[in-house]
Amino acid sequence: MSDRVFIFDTTLRDGEQSPGASMNTEEKVRLAGRLEDLGVDVIEAGFPAASEGDFEAVKAVCARVSRPVVAGLARTSKADIDRAWAAVSGAKRPRIHTFIATSDIHLEHKLRMTRDQVLQATVDAVKYAKSLTDDVEFSAEDGSRSDPDFLCKVFSAAIAAGATTVNLPDTVGYAVPGEFADLMRYVLSHTENIHQAVLSVHCHNDLGLATANTLEAVRAGARQVEVTVNGIGERAGNTALEEVVMAFKTRPTFYDVVTGIDTTRIFPTSRMVRMITGMPVQPNKAVVGANAFAHEAGIHQDGMLKNPMTYEIMRPETVGLTESRMVLGKHSGRHALKSHLEKMGYKLSPEELSTLFSRFKDLADKKKNVLDEDLEALVAEGILRTADAYSLDYLNVAAGNTVIPMATVRMKIHGRLVQGAEFGNGPIDAAYNTIAKLTGTKSELLRFSISAISGGTDAQGEVTVRLKENGLVALGKGVDPDIITASVLAYIHGLNRLEYLKNHPALVAESI
Ligand code: KIV
Ligand code: ZN
């Protein structure tokens, strides 16, 4: 029988450390529900000692999911472990994940500790975590650049102290596949008690090798893979869940391992991560990119018509990529909307449903076919958001090749209606100038991206902005068939998030 590889999803922790990908508690909880349906074995929900916001989010995820293990990250200090335990103890299956660096570079320049001190810190941390819960994971940060014998010594001590999983991270994405597999084999053969624990692998993608390194590690004997949806994460990202899972599924005789992932849920989960984080997926991204299953060349199309196996190694349906159906129209009622959303995995409260229903009706008036992706976008933009200080009431822009672009905006600021008009370099610039003036904000626009949610000229435009003010950074998203309105909604959403962060300084996470 094929061995089982455990899927440890760290989208909510390492993934969230991507620049600009921060998620609020509600967003994390919804995504955790999706990850549970996807079939992941472990959800790393956050780093509870990093901020009050992370702590609350981890607690909320524990209350939301029941099948997967929920892990909270902690450095080796007692304070971090206490905080992690306070956050995950409400989970049905809690795990404390503690880590310390083992490479000489980190010991000398970051930790300023000797190898003996790191060994002692590992043992103390794992023993303490074990006194709180049975399920303890230990990670040797920068493991791939550590002295292999010291790494084995630390793993052996961690297992003797009670670790049930030991994880070997390629923290800086430096490893290359053959060498990394050799290191895994070395660890397996030189750590005497290694068979009392699950050996795990955690890779970063700085050289574009995260998936290759992870797959080679599994061939060498690792049985837990730490991954994120769409490969989001620090710098160039983490190993992409979808790539590893589909490699196992597409090449079963080569890898001879199985996972608990329901692959038909991969694409909807990828879309949700994109919506929530506002991080676009490159069109040529393996498995979940918009072009991943598009055959452009005539010779390929001819082959595909004769037999899809000529050029297609995976069926699009296997990853949940089905033709978008016209799901609802303007005559659809609240009940139809509710039950369709439930099929898509969204269980909304009556108030959320009311908000969404009126947005849905507005959209159905403007757009004949309301597709699943449109509904996803409405949920992401309309429900998954913080309480609003600012909202749009009226927008009018003058644009064209013979007019000076101008925008008139009326908006509610803390419940009070205000209006104004400004010029700009284009209609979006004019609208943004007006909003900045009305709200008295001075944010810097770090990123502006616009894309169409589905095909066709009536597709909704999805705009993502990244704003910075007084050292705080927030992401804003807006969706509307009118791209200028979508741009304005994204800007106002971003300003609302900045306002929220200003009033909740404890939610601003300190980085690891
Ligand atoms: O990349 C890394 O080393 C990590 C550890 C905390 C597991 O994310
Ligand atoms: Zn990492």
Coordinates of C-alpha atoms and ligand atoms in Angstrom, one line a residue:
M1 CA 0.0 0.0 0.0
S2 CA 1.2 3.5 -0.8
D3 CA 2.5 5.6 2.1
R4 CA 0.4 8.6 3.3
V5 CA 2.0 12.0 3.1
F6 CA 0.6 14.6 5.5
I7 CA -0.3 18.0 4.1
F8 CA 0.6 20.7 6.5
D9 CA -0.9 24.0 5.2
T10 CA 0.8 27.2 6.3
T11 CA -1.1 29.6 4.1
L12 CA -2.4 31.4 7.2
R13 CA 1.0 31.7 8.8
D14 CA 4.0 31.6 6.4
G15 CA 1.7 32.5 3.5
E16 CA 0.4 35.5 5.4
Q17 CA 4.0 36.7 5.8
S18 CA 4.0 37.6 2.0
P19 CA 4.4 41.3 1.6
G20 CA 0.8 42.7 1.4
A21 CA -1.0 39.4 2.0
S22 CA -2.2 40.1 5.5
M23 CA -5.7 38.7 6.4
N24 CA -8.0 39.6 9.1
T25 CA -9.6 37.1 11.5
E26 CA -12.8 36.7 9.6
E27 CA -10.9 36.0 6.4
K28 CA -8.6 33.5 8.1
V29 CA -11.6 31.7 9.6
R30 CA -13.3 31.4 6.2
L31 CA -10.1 30.2 4.5
A32 CA -9.6 27.7 7.3
G33 CA -13.0 26.2 6.6
R34 CA -12.1 25.9 3.0
L35 CA -8.8 24.2 3.8
E36 CA -10.6 21.7 6.0
D37 CA -12.9 20.9 3.0
L38 CA -9.9 20.6 0.8
G39 CA -8.6 17.9 3.1
V40 CA -5.4 19.3 4.6
D41 CA -4.1 17.4 7.6
V42 CA -2.7 20.3 9.5
I43 CA -3.6 24.0 9.4
E44 CA -0.9 26.3 10.8
A45 CA -3.2 29.1 11.8
G46 CA -0.6 31.7 12.9
F47 CA 2.1 32.9 15.2
P48 CA 0.2 33.8 18.3
A49 CA 3.0 35.7 20.1
A50 CA 3.4 38.0 17.1
S51 CA 0.4 40.1 17.8
E52 CA -3.0 40.3 19.5
G53 CA -4.6 39.9 16.0
D54 CA -2.7 36.7 15.3
F55 CA -3.6 35.3 18.7
E56 CA -7.3 36.0 18.2
A57 CA -7.2 34.6 14.6
V58 CA -5.7 31.3 15.7
K59 CA -8.3 31.0 18.5
A60 CA -11.1 31.6 16.0
V61 CA -9.7 29.1 13.5
C62 CA -9.6 26.5 16.3
A63 CA -13.3 27.1 17.0
R64 CA -14.1 26.8 13.2
V65 CA -12.5 23.5 12.2
S66 CA -12.7 20.1 13.7
R67 CA -11.0 17.5 11.6
P68 CA -7.5 19.0 10.9
V69 CA -4.9 19.5 13.5
V70 CA -4.5 23.3 14.2
A71 CA -0.9 24.4 14.9
G72 CA 0.3 27.6 16.5
L73 CA 3.9 28.7 15.9
A74 CA 6.2 29.6 18.8
R75 CA 9.9 30.4 19.3
T76 CA 11.6 28.4 22.0
S77 CA 10.8 30.8 24.8
K78 CA 8.3 29.8 27.5
A79 CA 6.3 33.0 26.9
D80 CA 5.9 32.2 23.2
I81 CA 4.9 28.6 23.9
D82 CA 2.4 29.7 26.6
R83 CA 0.9 32.1 24.1
A84 CA 0.7 29.5 21.4
W85 CA -0.9 27.0 23.8
A86 CA -3.4 29.6 25.0
A87 CA -4.4 30.1 21.3
V88 CA -4.6 26.5 20.2
S89 CA -5.8 24.8 23.3
G90 CA -9.4 25.2 22.2
A91 CA -8.8 23.1 19.1
K92 CA -10.1 19.6 18.9
R93 CA -6.6 18.5 17.8
P94 CA -4.0 21.2 18.9
R95 CA -0.3 21.2 18.0
I96 CA 2.5 23.4 19.3
H97 CA 5.1 24.1 16.6
T98 CA 8.3 25.4 18.2
F99 CA 11.4 26.4 16.2
I100 CA 15.0 27.6 16.6
A101 CA 17.7 28.1 14.1
T102 CA 20.5 25.5 13.8
S103 CA 22.9 27.0 11.2
D104 CA 26.1 28.5 12.3
I105 CA 25.3 31.7 10.4
H106 CA 22.1 32.2 12.4
L107 CA 23.7 31.1 15.7
E108 CA 26.6 33.6 15.3
H109 CA 24.9 36.6 13.8
K110 CA 21.2 36.4 14.8
L111 CA 20.8 34.3 18.0
R112 CA 24.4 34.9 19.4
M113 CA 24.1 31.5 21.0
T114 CA 26.5 28.5 21.0
R115 CA 25.4 25.1 19.7
D116 CA 25.1 23.7 23.2
Q117 CA 22.8 26.6 24.1
V118 CA 20.6 25.9 21.0
L119 CA 20.5 22.2 21.9
Q120 CA 19.4 23.1 25.5
A121 CA 16.8 25.6 24.3
T122 CA 15.4 22.9 21.9
V123 CA 15.1 20.3 24.7
D124 CA 13.6 22.8 27.2
A125 CA 11.1 24.1 24.6
V126 CA 9.9 20.7 23.4
K127 CA 9.7 19.3 27.0
Y128 CA 7.6 22.3 28.1
A129 CA 5.4 22.1 25.0
K130 CA 5.0 18.4 25.6
S131 CA 3.8 19.1 29.2
L132 CA 0.9 21.0 27.6
T133 CA 0.0 18.8 24.6
D134 CA 0.9 15.5 23.0
D135 CA 1.3 16.9 19.5
V136 CA 4.6 18.8 19.3
E137 CA 6.5 19.8 16.2
F138 CA 10.0 21.0 16.2
S139 CA 11.6 22.9 13.3
A140 CA 15.3 23.5 12.8
E141 CA 15.2 26.9 11.1
D142 CA 17.8 27.2 8.3
G143 CA 18.2 23.5 8.5
S144 CA 19.4 23.1 5.0
R145 CA 22.5 25.3 5.8
S146 CA 23.2 23.6 9.1
D147 CA 26.0 21.2 9.9
P148 CA 24.3 17.8 9.2
D149 CA 25.7 16.2 12.3
F150 CA 24.5 19.0 14.5
L151 CA 21.1 18.9 12.8
C152 CA 20.8 15.2 13.6
K153 CA 21.9 15.8 17.2
V154 CA 19.2 18.5 17.6
F155 CA 16.5 16.3 16.0
S156 CA 17.4 13.4 18.1
A157 CA 17.3 15.5 21.3
A158 CA 13.9 17.0 20.2
I159 CA 12.4 13.6 19.6
A160 CA 13.8 12.3 23.0
A161 CA 12.1 15.3 24.6
G162 CA 8.8 14.5 23.0
A163 CA 8.6 15.9 19.5
T164 CA 6.2 13.9 17.3
T165 CA 7.2 15.7 14.1
V166 CA 10.6 17.2 13.2
N167 CA 10.8 19.6 10.3
L168 CA 13.7 20.4 8.1
P169 CA 13.2 23.8 6.5
D170 CA 15.1 25.3 3.6
T171 CA 14.4 28.7 5.1
V172 CA 16.2 30.8 2.6
G173 CA 15.5 28.7 -0.5
Y174 CA 19.2 27.8 -1.0
A175 CA 18.9 24.0 -1.4
V176 CA 19.0 22.2 -4.7
P177 CA 17.1 18.9 -5.2
G178 CA 19.8 16.2 -5.3
E179 CA 21.8 17.7 -2.4
F180 CA 18.6 18.3 -0.4
A181 CA 17.5 14.7 -0.8
D182 CA 20.9 13.6 0.3
L183 CA 20.5 15.7 3.5
M184 CA 17.1 14.1 4.1
R185 CA 18.6 10.6 3.7
Y186 CA 21.5 11.6 6.0
V187 CA 19.1 12.7 8.7
L188 CA 17.1 9.5 8.4
S189 CA 20.1 7.4 8.7
H190 CA 22.0 9.3 11.4
T191 CA 19.2 10.3 13.8
E192 CA 18.8 7.2 15.9
N193 CA 15.3 7.8 17.1
I194 CA 14.0 9.4 13.8
H195 CA 11.4 6.6 13.4
Q196 CA 9.6 7.7 16.5
A197 CA 8.6 10.9 14.7
V198 CA 7.3 12.1 11.3
L199 CA 10.0 13.8 9.2
S200 CA 8.7 16.9 7.6
V201 CA 10.0 19.3 4.9
H202 CA 9.4 23.0 4.5
C203 CA 10.8 24.8 1.4
H204 CA 11.0 28.4 0.1
N205 CA 11.1 29.3 -3.5
D206 CA 14.0 31.7 -3.9
L207 CA 15.6 29.7 -6.7
G208 CA 12.3 28.4 -8.0
L209 CA 13.1 25.0 -6.6
A210 CA 10.6 24.7 -3.7
T211 CA 8.4 22.1 -5.3
A212 CA 11.4 20.1 -6.7
N213 CA 13.1 20.1 -3.3
T214 CA 9.9 19.1 -1.5
L215 CA 9.3 16.2 -4.0
E216 CA 12.8 15.0 -3.7
A217 CA 12.6 15.1 0.1
V218 CA 9.5 12.9 -0.1
R219 CA 11.3 10.5 -2.3
A220 CA 14.1 10.4 0.3
G221 CA 11.6 9.6 3.1
A222 CA 9.9 12.8 4.4
R223 CA 6.2 12.2 5.2
Q224 CA 4.9 15.7 6.0
V225 CA 5.1 18.5 3.5
E226 CA 4.7 22.1 4.5
V227 CA 3.0 24.1 1.8
T228 CA 0.8 27.1 0.9
V229 CA -2.0 27.5 -1.6
N230 CA -0.8 29.3 -4.7
G231 CA 2.7 29.1 -3.2
I232 CA 2.3 32.4 -1.4
G233 CA 4.8 33.2 1.3
E234 CA 7.9 35.2 2.4
R235 CA 9.9 36.7 -0.6
A236 CA 9.5 34.2 -3.5
G237 CA 7.0 32.2 -1.6
N238 CA 6.7 28.7 -0.2
T239 CA 6.1 25.3 -1.9
A240 CA 2.8 25.4 -3.6
L241 CA 0.3 22.8 -2.2
E242 CA -1.4 22.3 -5.6
E243 CA 1.9 21.5 -7.4
V244 CA 3.0 18.9 -4.9
V245 CA -0.4 17.2 -4.6
M246 CA -0.9 17.1 -8.4
A247 CA 2.6 15.7 -8.9
F248 CA 1.8 12.8 -6.5
K249 CA -1.6 12.2 -8.2
T250 CA -0.3 12.5 -11.8
R251 CA 2.8 10.3 -11.3
P252 CA 1.4 7.7 -8.8
T253 CA 3.8 4.9 -9.7
F254 CA 6.9 7.2 -9.5
Y255 CA 6.1 8.7 -6.1
D256 CA 3.9 5.9 -4.7
V257 CA 2.4 8.1 -2.0
V258 CA -1.1 9.4 -1.4
T259 CA -2.6 12.5 0.3
G260 CA -6.0 13.2 1.8
I261 CA -6.6 16.1 -0.5
D262 CA -9.8 16.3 -2.5
T263 CA -8.2 17.7 -5.7
T264 CA -11.5 18.9 -7.1
R265 CA -11.4 21.6 -4.4
I266 CA -8.0 22.9 -5.4
F267 CA -9.1 25.5 -7.9
P268 CA -11.9 27.1 -5.8
T269 CA -9.5 27.2 -2.8
S270 CA -6.8 28.9 -5.0
R271 CA -9.4 31.5 -6.1
M272 CA -10.4 32.2 -2.5
V273 CA -6.8 32.8 -1.5
R274 CA -6.4 35.1 -4.5
M275 CA -9.5 37.0 -3.5
I276 CA -8.7 37.3 0.1
T277 CA -5.0 38.2 -0.2
G278 CA -5.4 40.2 -3.3
M279 CA -2.3 38.5 -4.6
P280 CA -2.7 37.7 -8.3
V281 CA -1.7 34.3 -9.7
Q282 CA 0.5 34.5 -12.7
P283 CA -1.3 33.2 -15.8
N284 CA 1.3 30.5 -16.5
K285 CA 1.4 29.3 -12.9
A286 CA 1.3 25.4 -12.8
V287 CA -2.1 23.8 -12.0
V288 CA -4.0 27.0 -11.0
G289 CA -2.9 29.7 -13.5
A290 CA -5.4 31.0 -16.0
N291 CA -3.5 29.4 -18.9
A292 CA -2.6 26.2 -17.2
F293 CA -5.1 24.3 -19.3
A294 CA -5.3 26.6 -22.3
H295 CA -4.0 25.1 -25.5
E296 CA -3.2 27.8 -28.0
A297 CA -1.0 26.2 -30.7
G298 CA -3.0 24.8 -33.6
I299 CA -1.0 21.5 -33.6
H300 CA -1.9 21.0 -29.9
Q301 CA -5.5 21.8 -30.4
D302 CA -5.7 19.3 -33.2
G303 CA -4.1 16.6 -31.0
M304 CA -6.5 17.5 -28.1
L305 CA -9.5 17.1 -30.3
K306 CA -8.3 13.7 -31.4
N307 CA -7.4 12.6 -27.8
P308 CA -6.9 14.9 -24.8
M309 CA -4.1 12.6 -23.6
T310 CA -1.9 13.8 -26.5
Y311 CA -1.1 17.1 -24.7
E312 CA -3.0 17.0 -21.4
I313 CA -1.4 15.3 -18.4
M314 CA -4.2 16.3 -16.0
R315 CA -7.9 16.8 -16.6
P316 CA -9.0 20.3 -15.7
E317 CA -12.0 18.8 -13.8
T318 CA -9.5 16.9 -11.5
V319 CA -8.4 20.3 -10.0
G320 CA -12.0 21.6 -9.9
L321 CA -11.8 23.7 -13.0
T322 CA -15.2 23.4 -14.6
E323 CA -16.8 25.6 -17.1
S324 CA -18.3 28.5 -15.2
R325 CA -22.1 28.1 -15.2
M326 CA -24.7 30.8 -15.2
V327 CA -25.7 30.3 -11.6
L328 CA -28.2 33.0 -10.9
G329 CA -29.9 35.9 -12.6
K330 CA -31.8 38.9 -11.6
H331 CA -35.0 37.0 -10.9
S332 CA -33.3 34.7 -8.4
G333 CA -34.5 35.0 -4.9
R334 CA -32.7 35.2 -1.5
H335 CA -33.3 31.5 -0.9
A336 CA -31.6 30.5 -4.2
L337 CA -28.7 32.7 -3.4
K338 CA -28.4 31.3 0.1
S339 CA -28.4 27.7 -1.0
H340 CA -26.0 28.3 -3.9
L341 CA -23.6 30.0 -1.6
E342 CA -23.8 27.1 0.8
K343 CA -22.9 24.7 -2.0
M344 CA -19.9 27.0 -2.7
G345 CA -18.9 26.6 1.0
Y346 CA -20.2 30.0 2.4
K347 CA -22.5 29.8 5.4
L348 CA -23.5 33.4 5.9
S349 CA -25.3 35.0 8.9
P350 CA -28.8 36.5 8.1
E351 CA -27.3 40.0 8.2
E352 CA -24.4 39.0 5.8
L353 CA -26.9 37.4 3.5
S354 CA -29.0 40.6 3.4
T355 CA -25.9 42.7 2.6
L356 CA -24.9 40.2 -0.1
F357 CA -28.4 39.9 -1.6
S358 CA -28.7 43.6 -2.2
R359 CA -25.2 43.6 -3.8
F360 CA -26.1 40.6 -5.9
K361 CA -29.3 42.3 -7.1
D362 CA -27.3 45.4 -8.1
L363 CA -24.9 43.2 -10.0
A364 CA -27.6 41.2 -11.7
D365 CA -29.1 44.4 -13.0
K366 CA -25.8 45.3 -14.6
K367 CA -24.6 41.9 -15.7
K368 CA -26.8 39.2 -17.2
N369 CA -24.9 36.1 -16.1
V370 CA -23.8 36.0 -12.5
L371 CA -21.1 33.3 -12.2
D372 CA -19.6 31.5 -9.3
E373 CA -16.5 33.7 -9.5
D374 CA -18.7 36.8 -9.4
L375 CA -20.3 35.5 -6.2
E376 CA -16.8 34.8 -4.7
A377 CA -15.8 38.3 -5.5
L378 CA -19.0 39.8 -3.9
V379 CA -18.3 37.7 -0.7
A380 CA -14.7 38.7 -0.6
E381 CA -15.4 42.4 -1.2
G382 CA -18.7 42.8 0.5
I383 CA -18.6 40.5 3.6
L384 CA -15.0 39.7 4.4
R385 CA -14.1 43.2 5.5
T386 CA -13.6 45.3 8.5
A387 CA -16.2 47.7 9.9
D388 CA -16.4 50.8 7.6
A389 CA -15.4 54.3 8.6
Y390 CA -15.8 55.4 4.9
S391 CA -18.3 54.4 2.2
L392 CA -19.2 55.5 -1.3
D393 CA -22.5 57.2 -1.9
Y394 CA -22.2 58.7 -5.4
L395 CA -19.5 58.8 -8.1
N396 CA -19.4 60.7 -11.3
V397 CA -16.4 61.0 -13.6
A398 CA -15.7 63.0 -16.7
A399 CA -13.1 61.3 -19.0
G400 CA -12.3 61.1 -22.6
N401 CA -9.7 62.4 -25.1
T402 CA -11.0 66.0 -25.1
V403 CA -11.9 66.6 -21.5
I404 CA -9.7 67.3 -18.4
P405 CA -10.5 64.3 -16.2
M406 CA -12.6 65.2 -13.2
A407 CA -14.4 63.3 -10.5
T408 CA -17.3 64.2 -8.2
V409 CA -17.6 62.0 -5.2
R410 CA -20.1 61.9 -2.3
M411 CA -19.2 59.7 0.5
K412 CA -20.2 58.9 4.1
I413 CA -17.4 59.5 6.6
H414 CA -18.3 58.2 10.1
G415 CA -22.0 58.4 9.1
R416 CA -21.8 62.0 7.8
L417 CA -22.4 62.8 4.1
V418 CA -19.7 64.9 2.4
Q419 CA -19.0 65.7 -1.2
G420 CA -16.3 67.2 -3.4
A421 CA -14.7 67.3 -6.8
E422 CA -11.1 67.3 -8.1
F423 CA -9.1 67.0 -11.3
G424 CA -6.5 64.4 -12.0
N425 CA -4.3 62.7 -14.7
G426 CA -7.1 60.3 -15.5
P427 CA -10.6 59.5 -14.0
I428 CA -9.1 57.2 -11.4
D429 CA -6.5 59.7 -10.3
A430 CA -9.2 62.4 -10.1
A431 CA -11.5 60.2 -8.0
Y432 CA -8.6 59.2 -5.7
N433 CA -7.6 62.9 -5.3
T434 CA -11.2 63.8 -4.3
I435 CA -11.4 60.9 -1.8
A436 CA -8.0 61.8 -0.2
K437 CA -9.2 65.4 0.2
L438 CA -12.6 64.4 1.7
T439 CA -11.1 61.9 4.1
G440 CA -8.0 64.0 5.0
T441 CA -5.8 61.0 4.4
K442 CA -2.3 61.1 2.9
S443 CA -1.8 57.5 2.0
E444 CA 0.8 56.4 -0.6
L445 CA -0.4 54.1 -3.3
L446 CA 2.2 51.2 -3.4
R447 CA 0.4 49.0 -5.8
F448 CA -2.6 49.2 -8.1
S449 CA -3.7 46.1 -10.2
I450 CA -6.7 45.5 -12.2
S451 CA -8.0 42.3 -13.8
A452 CA -11.2 40.8 -15.2
I453 CA -12.9 38.2 -13.0
S454 CA -14.4 36.2 -16.0
G455 CA -14.3 36.5 -19.7
G456 CA -16.5 38.8 -21.9
T457 CA -17.0 42.6 -22.1
D458 CA -19.5 42.6 -19.3
A459 CA -17.0 40.9 -16.9
Q460 CA -16.5 42.4 -13.5
G461 CA -13.3 44.3 -12.9
E462 CA -11.4 43.4 -9.8
V463 CA -9.0 46.0 -8.5
T464 CA -6.5 45.6 -5.7
V465 CA -4.6 48.5 -4.1
R466 CA -1.9 48.5 -1.5
L467 CA -1.8 51.7 0.6
K468 CA 0.8 53.0 3.1
E469 CA 0.3 55.7 5.7
N470 CA 2.3 56.4 8.8
G471 CA 4.2 53.1 8.5
L472 CA 1.0 51.1 8.3
V473 CA 0.2 49.1 5.1
A474 CA -3.2 47.8 4.1
L475 CA -4.7 46.1 1.1
G476 CA -8.0 47.2 -0.5
K477 CA -10.1 45.3 -2.9
G478 CA -13.0 46.4 -5.1
V479 CA -15.2 44.6 -7.6
D480 CA -17.7 46.1 -10.0
P481 CA -18.5 45.8 -13.8
D482 CA -17.4 49.5 -14.0
I483 CA -13.7 49.5 -13.5
I484 CA -13.6 53.1 -12.2
T485 CA -16.2 52.2 -9.5
A486 CA -14.1 49.1 -8.7
S487 CA -11.0 51.2 -8.4
V488 CA -12.8 53.7 -6.0
L489 CA -14.2 50.8 -3.9
A490 CA -10.8 49.3 -3.6
Y491 CA -9.3 52.6 -2.5
I492 CA -12.1 53.1 0.1
H493 CA -11.7 49.5 1.3
G494 CA -7.9 50.1 1.7
L495 CA -8.6 53.4 3.6
N496 CA -11.0 51.6 5.9
R497 CA -8.4 48.9 6.7
L498 CA -5.8 51.6 7.4
E499 CA -8.3 53.3 9.7
Y500 CA -8.9 50.0 11.4
L501 CA -5.2 49.3 11.9
K502 CA -4.7 52.8 13.3
N503 CA -7.4 52.1 15.9
H504 CA -6.1 48.6 16.7
P505 CA -2.3 49.0 17.0
A506 CA -2.1 45.6 18.7
L507 CA -3.2 43.9 15.5
V508 CA 0.0 45.0 13.7
A509 CA 2.2 42.0 13.8
E510 CA 5.8 42.1 14.7
S511 CA 7.8 40.0 12.2
I512 CA 9.5 36.8 13.2
Ligands
KIV1 O1 11.1 28.9 6.8 C1 11.2 28.6 8.0 O2 12.2 28.2 8.5 C2 10.0 28.6 8.8 C3 10.0 28.0 10.1 C4 9.5 28.8 11.2 C5 9.4 26.6 10.0 O3 9.0 29.1 8.4
ZN2 ZN 9.1 29.3 6.1

